[in-house]
Short mmCIF file of C-alpha atoms and ligand atoms in Angstrom, two decimals:
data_model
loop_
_atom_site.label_atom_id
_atom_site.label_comp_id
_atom_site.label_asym_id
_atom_site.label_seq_id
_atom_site.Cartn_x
_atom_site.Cartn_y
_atom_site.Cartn_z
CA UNK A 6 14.87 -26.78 3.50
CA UNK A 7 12.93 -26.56 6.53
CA UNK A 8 15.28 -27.15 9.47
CA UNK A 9 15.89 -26.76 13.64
CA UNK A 10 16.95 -23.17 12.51
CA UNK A 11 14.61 -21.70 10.35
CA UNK A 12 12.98 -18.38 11.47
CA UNK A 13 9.41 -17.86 10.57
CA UNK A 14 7.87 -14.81 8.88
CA UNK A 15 3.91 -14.36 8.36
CA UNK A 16 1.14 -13.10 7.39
CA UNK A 17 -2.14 -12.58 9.91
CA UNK A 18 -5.86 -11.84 8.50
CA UNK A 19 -9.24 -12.65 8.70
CA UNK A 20 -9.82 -14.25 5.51
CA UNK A 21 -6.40 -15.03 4.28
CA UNK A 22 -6.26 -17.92 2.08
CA UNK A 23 -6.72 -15.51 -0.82
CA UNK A 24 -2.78 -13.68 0.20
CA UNK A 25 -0.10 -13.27 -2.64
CA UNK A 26 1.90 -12.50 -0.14
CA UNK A 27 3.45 -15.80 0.87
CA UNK A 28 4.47 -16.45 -2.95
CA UNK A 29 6.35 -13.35 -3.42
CA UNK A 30 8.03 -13.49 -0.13
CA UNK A 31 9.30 -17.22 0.01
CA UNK A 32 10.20 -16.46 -3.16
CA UNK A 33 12.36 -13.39 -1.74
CA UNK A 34 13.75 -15.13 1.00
CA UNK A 35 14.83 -18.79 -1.37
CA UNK A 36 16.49 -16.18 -3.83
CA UNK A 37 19.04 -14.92 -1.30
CA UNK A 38 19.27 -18.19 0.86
CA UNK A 39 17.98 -17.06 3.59
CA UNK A 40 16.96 -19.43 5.80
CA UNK A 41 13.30 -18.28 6.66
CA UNK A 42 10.47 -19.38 6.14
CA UNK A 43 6.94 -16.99 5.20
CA UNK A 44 3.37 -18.65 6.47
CA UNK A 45 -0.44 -17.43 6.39
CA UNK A 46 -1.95 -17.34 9.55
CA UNK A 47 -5.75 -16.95 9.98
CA UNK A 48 -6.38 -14.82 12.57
CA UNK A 49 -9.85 -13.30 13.72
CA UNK A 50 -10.69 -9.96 15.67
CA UNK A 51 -11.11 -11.67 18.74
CA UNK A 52 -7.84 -13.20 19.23
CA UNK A 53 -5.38 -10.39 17.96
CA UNK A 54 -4.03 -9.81 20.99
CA UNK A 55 -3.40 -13.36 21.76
CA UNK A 56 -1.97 -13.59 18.42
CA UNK A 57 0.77 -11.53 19.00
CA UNK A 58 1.89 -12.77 22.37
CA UNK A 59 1.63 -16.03 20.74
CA UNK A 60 4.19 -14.78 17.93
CA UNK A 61 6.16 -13.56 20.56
CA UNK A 62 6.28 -16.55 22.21
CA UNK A 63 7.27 -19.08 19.17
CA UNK A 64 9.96 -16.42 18.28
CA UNK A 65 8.29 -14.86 14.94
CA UNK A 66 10.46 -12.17 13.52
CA UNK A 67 8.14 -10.50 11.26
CA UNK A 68 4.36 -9.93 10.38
CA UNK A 69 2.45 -8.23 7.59
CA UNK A 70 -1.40 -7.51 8.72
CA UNK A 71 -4.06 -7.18 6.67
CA UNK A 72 -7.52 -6.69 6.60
CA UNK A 73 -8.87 -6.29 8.86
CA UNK A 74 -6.56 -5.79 11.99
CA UNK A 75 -4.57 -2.50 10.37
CA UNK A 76 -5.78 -0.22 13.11
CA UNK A 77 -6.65 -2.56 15.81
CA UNK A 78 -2.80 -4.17 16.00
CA UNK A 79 -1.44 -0.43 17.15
CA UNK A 80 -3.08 -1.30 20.07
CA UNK A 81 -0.88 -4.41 20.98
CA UNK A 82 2.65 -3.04 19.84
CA UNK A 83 5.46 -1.75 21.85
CA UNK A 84 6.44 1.15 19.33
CA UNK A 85 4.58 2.58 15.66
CA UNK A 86 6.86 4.33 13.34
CA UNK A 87 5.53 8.34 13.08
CA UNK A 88 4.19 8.14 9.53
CA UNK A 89 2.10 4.82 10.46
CA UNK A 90 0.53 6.95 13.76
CA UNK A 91 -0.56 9.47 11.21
CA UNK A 92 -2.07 7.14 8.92
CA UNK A 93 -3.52 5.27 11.77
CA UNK A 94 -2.67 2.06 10.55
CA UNK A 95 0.28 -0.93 10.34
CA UNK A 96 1.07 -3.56 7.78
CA UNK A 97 4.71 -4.65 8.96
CA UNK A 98 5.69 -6.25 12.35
CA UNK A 99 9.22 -6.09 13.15
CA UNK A 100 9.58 -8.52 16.51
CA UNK A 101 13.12 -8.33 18.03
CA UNK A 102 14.34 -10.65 20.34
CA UNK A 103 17.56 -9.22 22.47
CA UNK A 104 18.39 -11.41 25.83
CA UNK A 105 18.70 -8.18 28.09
CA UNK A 106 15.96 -6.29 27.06
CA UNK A 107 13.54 -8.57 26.23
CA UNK A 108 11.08 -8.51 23.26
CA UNK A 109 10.40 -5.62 21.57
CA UNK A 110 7.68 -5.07 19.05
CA UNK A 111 6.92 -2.12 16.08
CA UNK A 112 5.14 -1.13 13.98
CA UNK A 113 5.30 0.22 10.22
CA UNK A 114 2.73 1.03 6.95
CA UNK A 115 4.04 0.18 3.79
CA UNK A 116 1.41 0.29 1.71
CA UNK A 117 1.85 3.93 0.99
CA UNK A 118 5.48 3.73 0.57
CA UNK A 119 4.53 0.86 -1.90
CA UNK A 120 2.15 2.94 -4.06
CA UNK A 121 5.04 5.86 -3.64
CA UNK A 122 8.11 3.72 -5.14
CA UNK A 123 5.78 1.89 -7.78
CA UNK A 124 5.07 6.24 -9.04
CA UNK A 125 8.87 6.65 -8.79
CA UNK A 126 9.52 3.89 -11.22
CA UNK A 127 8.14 5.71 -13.94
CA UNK A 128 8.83 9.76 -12.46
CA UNK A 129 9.70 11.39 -9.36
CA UNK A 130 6.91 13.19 -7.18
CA UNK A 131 8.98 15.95 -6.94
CA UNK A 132 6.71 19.35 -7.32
CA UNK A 133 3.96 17.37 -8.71
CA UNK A 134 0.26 18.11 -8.79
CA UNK A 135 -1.09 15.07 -7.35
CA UNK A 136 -4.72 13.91 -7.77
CA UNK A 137 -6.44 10.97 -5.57
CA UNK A 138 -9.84 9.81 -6.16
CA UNK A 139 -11.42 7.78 -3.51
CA UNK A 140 -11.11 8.60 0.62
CA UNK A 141 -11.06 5.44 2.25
CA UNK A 142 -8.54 3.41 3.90
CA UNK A 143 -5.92 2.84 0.89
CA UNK A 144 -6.69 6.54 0.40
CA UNK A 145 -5.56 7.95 3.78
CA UNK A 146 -2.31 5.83 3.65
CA UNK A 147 -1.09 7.19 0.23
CA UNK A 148 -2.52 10.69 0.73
CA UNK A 149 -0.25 10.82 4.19
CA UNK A 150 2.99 9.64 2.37
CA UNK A 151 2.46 11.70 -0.62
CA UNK A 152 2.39 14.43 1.67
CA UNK A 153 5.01 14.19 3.23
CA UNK A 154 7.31 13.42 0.08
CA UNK A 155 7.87 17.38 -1.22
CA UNK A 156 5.18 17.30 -3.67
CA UNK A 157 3.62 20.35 -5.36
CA UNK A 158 0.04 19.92 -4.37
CA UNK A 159 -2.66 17.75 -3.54
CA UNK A 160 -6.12 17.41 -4.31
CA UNK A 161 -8.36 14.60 -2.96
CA UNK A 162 -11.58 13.86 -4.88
CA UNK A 163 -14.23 11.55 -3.49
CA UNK A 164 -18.14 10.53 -4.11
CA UNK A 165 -18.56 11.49 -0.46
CA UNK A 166 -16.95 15.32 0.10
CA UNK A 167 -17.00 15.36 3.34
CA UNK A 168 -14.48 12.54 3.98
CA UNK A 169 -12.29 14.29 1.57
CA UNK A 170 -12.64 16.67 3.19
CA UNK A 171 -12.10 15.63 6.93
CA UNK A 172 -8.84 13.55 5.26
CA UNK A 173 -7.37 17.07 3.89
CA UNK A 174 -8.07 18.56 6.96
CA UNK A 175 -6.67 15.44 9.08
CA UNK A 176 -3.48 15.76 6.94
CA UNK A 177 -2.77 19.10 7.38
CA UNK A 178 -3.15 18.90 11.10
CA UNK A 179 -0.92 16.06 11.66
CA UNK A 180 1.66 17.66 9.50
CA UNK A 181 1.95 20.72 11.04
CA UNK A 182 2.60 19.24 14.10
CA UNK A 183 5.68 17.74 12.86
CA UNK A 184 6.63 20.39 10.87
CA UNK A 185 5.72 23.97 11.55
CA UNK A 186 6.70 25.36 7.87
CA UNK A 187 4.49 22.62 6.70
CA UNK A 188 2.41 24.15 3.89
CA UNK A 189 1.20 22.14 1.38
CA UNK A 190 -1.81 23.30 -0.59
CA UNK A 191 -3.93 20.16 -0.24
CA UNK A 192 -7.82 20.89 -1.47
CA UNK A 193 -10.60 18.40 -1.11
CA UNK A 194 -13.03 18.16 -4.27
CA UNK A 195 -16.65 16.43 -4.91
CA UNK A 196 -16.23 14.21 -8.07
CA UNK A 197 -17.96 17.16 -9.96
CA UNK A 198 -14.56 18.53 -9.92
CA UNK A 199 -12.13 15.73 -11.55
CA UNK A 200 -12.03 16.72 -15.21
CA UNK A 201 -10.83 19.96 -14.27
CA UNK A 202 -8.44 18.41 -11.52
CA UNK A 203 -7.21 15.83 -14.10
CA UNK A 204 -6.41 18.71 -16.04
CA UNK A 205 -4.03 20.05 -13.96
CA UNK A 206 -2.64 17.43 -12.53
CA UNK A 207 0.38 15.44 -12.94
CA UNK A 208 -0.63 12.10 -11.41
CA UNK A 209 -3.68 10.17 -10.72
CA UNK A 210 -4.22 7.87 -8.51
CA UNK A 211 -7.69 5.91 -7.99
CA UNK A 212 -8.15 4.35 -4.84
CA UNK A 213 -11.77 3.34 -5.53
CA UNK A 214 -12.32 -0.55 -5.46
CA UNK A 215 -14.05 0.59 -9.38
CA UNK A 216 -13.23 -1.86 -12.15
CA UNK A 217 -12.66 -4.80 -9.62
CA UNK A 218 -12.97 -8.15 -10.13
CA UNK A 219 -15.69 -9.26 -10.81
CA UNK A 220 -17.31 -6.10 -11.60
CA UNK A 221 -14.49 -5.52 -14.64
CA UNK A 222 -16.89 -3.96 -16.87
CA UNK A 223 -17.76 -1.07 -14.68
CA UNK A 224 -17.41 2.49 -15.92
CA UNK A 225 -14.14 4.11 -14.46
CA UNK A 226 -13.51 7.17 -12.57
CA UNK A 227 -11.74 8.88 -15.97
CA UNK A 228 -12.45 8.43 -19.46
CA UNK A 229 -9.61 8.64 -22.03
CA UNK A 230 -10.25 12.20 -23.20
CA UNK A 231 -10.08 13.81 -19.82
CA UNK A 232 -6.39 12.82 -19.46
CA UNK A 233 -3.40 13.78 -21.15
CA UNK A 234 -0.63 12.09 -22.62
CA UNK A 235 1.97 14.04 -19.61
CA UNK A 236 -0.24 12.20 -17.14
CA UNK A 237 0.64 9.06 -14.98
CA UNK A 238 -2.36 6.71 -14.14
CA UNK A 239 -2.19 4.58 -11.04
CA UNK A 240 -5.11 2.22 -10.41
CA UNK A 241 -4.32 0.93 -7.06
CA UNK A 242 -6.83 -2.41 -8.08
CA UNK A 243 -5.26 -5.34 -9.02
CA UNK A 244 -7.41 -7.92 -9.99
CA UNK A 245 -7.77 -7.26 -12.84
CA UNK A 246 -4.06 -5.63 -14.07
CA UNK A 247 -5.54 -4.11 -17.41
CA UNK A 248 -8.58 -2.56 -15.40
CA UNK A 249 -10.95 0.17 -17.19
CA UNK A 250 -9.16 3.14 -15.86
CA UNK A 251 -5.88 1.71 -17.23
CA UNK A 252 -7.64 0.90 -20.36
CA UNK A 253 -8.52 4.70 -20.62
CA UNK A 254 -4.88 5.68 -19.75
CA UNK A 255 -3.54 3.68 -22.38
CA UNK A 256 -5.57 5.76 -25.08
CA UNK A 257 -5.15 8.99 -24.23
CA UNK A 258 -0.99 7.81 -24.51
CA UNK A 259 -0.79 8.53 -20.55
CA UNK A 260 2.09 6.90 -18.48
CA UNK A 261 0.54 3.72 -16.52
CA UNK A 262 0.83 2.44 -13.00
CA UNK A 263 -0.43 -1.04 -12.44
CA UNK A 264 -2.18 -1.99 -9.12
CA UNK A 265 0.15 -4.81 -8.67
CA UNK A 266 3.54 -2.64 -8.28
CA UNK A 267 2.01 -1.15 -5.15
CA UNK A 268 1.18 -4.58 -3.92
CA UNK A 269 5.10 -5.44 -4.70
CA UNK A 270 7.46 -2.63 -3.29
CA UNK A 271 5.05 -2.69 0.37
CA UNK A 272 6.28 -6.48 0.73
CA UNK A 273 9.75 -5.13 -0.96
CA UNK A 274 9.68 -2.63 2.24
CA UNK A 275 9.01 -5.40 4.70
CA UNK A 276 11.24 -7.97 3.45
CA UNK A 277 13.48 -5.29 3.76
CA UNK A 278 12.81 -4.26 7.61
CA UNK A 279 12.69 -7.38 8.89
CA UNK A 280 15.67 -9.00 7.20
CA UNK A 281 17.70 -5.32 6.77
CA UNK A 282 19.34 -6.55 3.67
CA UNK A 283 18.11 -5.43 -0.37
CA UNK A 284 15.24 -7.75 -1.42
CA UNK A 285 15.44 -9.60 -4.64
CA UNK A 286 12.80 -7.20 -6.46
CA UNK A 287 13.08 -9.37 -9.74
CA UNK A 288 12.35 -12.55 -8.25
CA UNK A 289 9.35 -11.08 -6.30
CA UNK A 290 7.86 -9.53 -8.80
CA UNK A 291 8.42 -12.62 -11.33
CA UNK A 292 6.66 -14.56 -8.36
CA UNK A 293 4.14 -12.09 -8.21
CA UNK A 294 3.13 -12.22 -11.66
CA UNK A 295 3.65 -15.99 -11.68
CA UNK A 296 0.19 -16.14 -9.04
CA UNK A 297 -1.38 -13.74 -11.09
CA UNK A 298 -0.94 -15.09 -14.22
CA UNK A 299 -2.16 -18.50 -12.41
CA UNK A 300 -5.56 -16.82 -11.37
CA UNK A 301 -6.43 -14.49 -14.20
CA UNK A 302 -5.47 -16.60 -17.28
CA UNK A 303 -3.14 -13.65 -18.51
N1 NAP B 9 -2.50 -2.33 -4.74
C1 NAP B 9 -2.52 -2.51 -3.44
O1 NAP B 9 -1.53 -2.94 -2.85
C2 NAP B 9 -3.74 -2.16 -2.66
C3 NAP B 9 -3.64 -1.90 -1.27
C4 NAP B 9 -4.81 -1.56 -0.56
C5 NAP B 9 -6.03 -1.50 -1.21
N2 NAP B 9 -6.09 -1.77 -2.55
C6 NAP B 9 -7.40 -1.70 -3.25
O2 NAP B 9 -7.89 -0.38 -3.10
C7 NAP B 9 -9.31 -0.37 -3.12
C8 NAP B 9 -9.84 0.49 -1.96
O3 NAP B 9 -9.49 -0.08 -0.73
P1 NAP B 9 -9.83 0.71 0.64
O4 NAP B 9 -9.36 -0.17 1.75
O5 NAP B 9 -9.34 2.11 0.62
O6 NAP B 9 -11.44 0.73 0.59
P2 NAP B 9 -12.43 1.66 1.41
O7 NAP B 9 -11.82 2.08 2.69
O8 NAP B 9 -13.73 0.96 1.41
O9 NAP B 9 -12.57 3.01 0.49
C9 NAP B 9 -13.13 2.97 -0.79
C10 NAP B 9 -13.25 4.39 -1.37
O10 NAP B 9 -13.70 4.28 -2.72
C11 NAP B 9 -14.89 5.05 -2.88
N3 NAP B 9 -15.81 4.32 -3.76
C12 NAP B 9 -16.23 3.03 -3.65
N4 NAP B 9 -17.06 2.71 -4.65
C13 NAP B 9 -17.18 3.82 -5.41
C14 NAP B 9 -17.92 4.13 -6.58
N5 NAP B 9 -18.70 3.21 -7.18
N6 NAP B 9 -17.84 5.38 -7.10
C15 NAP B 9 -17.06 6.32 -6.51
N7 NAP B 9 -16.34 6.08 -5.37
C16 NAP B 9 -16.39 4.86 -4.85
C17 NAP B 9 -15.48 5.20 -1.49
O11 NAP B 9 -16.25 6.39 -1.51
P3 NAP B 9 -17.30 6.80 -0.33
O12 NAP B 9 -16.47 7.34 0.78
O13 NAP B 9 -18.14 7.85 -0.98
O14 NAP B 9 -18.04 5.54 0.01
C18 NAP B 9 -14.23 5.29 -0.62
O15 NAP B 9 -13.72 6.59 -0.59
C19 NAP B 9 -9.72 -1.83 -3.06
O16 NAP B 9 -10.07 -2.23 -4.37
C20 NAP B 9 -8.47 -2.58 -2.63
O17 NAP B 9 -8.41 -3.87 -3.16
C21 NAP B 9 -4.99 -2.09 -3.28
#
């Protein structure tokens, strides 16, 4: 129940009404009786700033950001974690209040530690060959942490080379300046290349928006005979869960990653800073599912 008490927890986006985010995280927070509360908050480009300060000011204790104020918010925090810097981009708000030193505000990414831990449920990265399709935003997030998670090698594949390419290069830099012994081989391919990469590769990830709703029918990235059944297949889409690409996976006997898992373990992450207790992963992901199930009649 809703009381004098209750600390608030959000979400801020321009649109938002479409979030899952409020479903699995109320549903978090009412599993361990926690006496939070999580709300949507519509917030457009203009007002960002003012939207913080505002949060601030009412005493919020946590925000997740989406699209599309991920770069623009590092702009009005106090503090960005080193991996978020890199990736140039924040989901998570932790806002803490302390009576000598004021409020305090930073910021984290866990998207790509999301798309990492949904990976781990199934293997660990470990000296894997890791192939991602796509070189966009999702892309750059999850290329970054798989990167900096002692994989074998990376290869990123996209329809435009020469954003692979720039990413590659981008990670590289960045890593080396943290870490002088960094030396991961990480090779950026046209699409020509992917069979081949597939191939060799240990994981897949596509990060294209392919096989989306509504465009369901679309032809994927991969067709079932260029994989192999040692493979995992992550298709970072979600709506729908059985996309195309996952489709293929399933025939060529591959190991499958839905879109959804990556969606789960980045709120997992932030229930997790912001409350610095375990979340309830069950009862997320059952509310999760629950929406899900709701919208796509499955
Ligand atoms: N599961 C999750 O939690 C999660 C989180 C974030 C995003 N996502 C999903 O990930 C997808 C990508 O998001 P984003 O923010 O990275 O988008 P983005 O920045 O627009 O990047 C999209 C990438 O996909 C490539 N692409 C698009 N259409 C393509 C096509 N028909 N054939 C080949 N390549 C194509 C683009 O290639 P070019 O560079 O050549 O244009 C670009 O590299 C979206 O569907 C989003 O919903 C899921």
């Amino acid at each position: 129940m809703v009381d004098g008490k209750t600390k608030i927890l959000g979400v801020i986006g321009d649109p938002i009404e479409h979030t899952f985010s409020p479903a699995m995280q109320n549903a978090g927070l009412e599993a361990l009786n926690l006496n939070y509360i999580y709300l949507p908050f519509h917030v457009k480009s203009d007002n960002l700033n003012s939207a913080i300060e505002g949060a601030k000011t009412l005493g919020i204790r946590g925000l997740n950001v989406t699209i599309p104020h991920k770069r623009e918010v590092i702009t009005c925090l106090d503090e960005v974690d080193p991996i978020a810097n890199m990736i140039g981009a924040v989901n998570t708000i932790k806002f803490d209040y302390d009576e000598n030193e004021g409020i305090s505000t930073k910021g984290y990414n866990t998207d790509a530690y999301g798309c990492l831990r949904a990976i781990e449920e199934k293997a660990s990265v470990k000296d894997k060959k890791i192939t991602i399709v796509g070189a966009g935003g999702a892309s750059r997030a999850i290329a970054f942490q798989m990167a900096s998670s002692d994989i074998g090698e990376l290869s990123i594949l996209n329809r435009n080379f020469n954003k692979a390419e720039s990413l590659a290069n981008d990670i590289k830099s960045n890593l080396k300046q943290l870490n002088d012994n960094f030396n991961l081989n990480i090779n950026a391919y046209d699409m020509d290349s992917l069979k081949r990469e597939i191939q060799e590769s240990e994981i897949l990830i596509d990060t294209t928006p392919i096989g989306m709703y509504p465009n369901i029918n679309d032809k994927p990235i991969a067709s079932a005979d260029m994989m192999h059944d040692d493979l995992i297949v992550n298709d970072i889409v979600y709506t729908p869960m059985e996309t195309s690409l996952i489709k293929e996976a399933k025939k060529a006997n591959a190991e499958v990653v839905y879109g959804y898992k990556m969606l789960l373990y980045q709120g997992i992450r932030s229930f997790e800073i912001w409350l610095g207790e375990e979340a309830p992963v069950k009862e997320m992901e059952n509310a999760l599912l629950k929406v899900f199930r709701h919208l796509n009649g499955f």
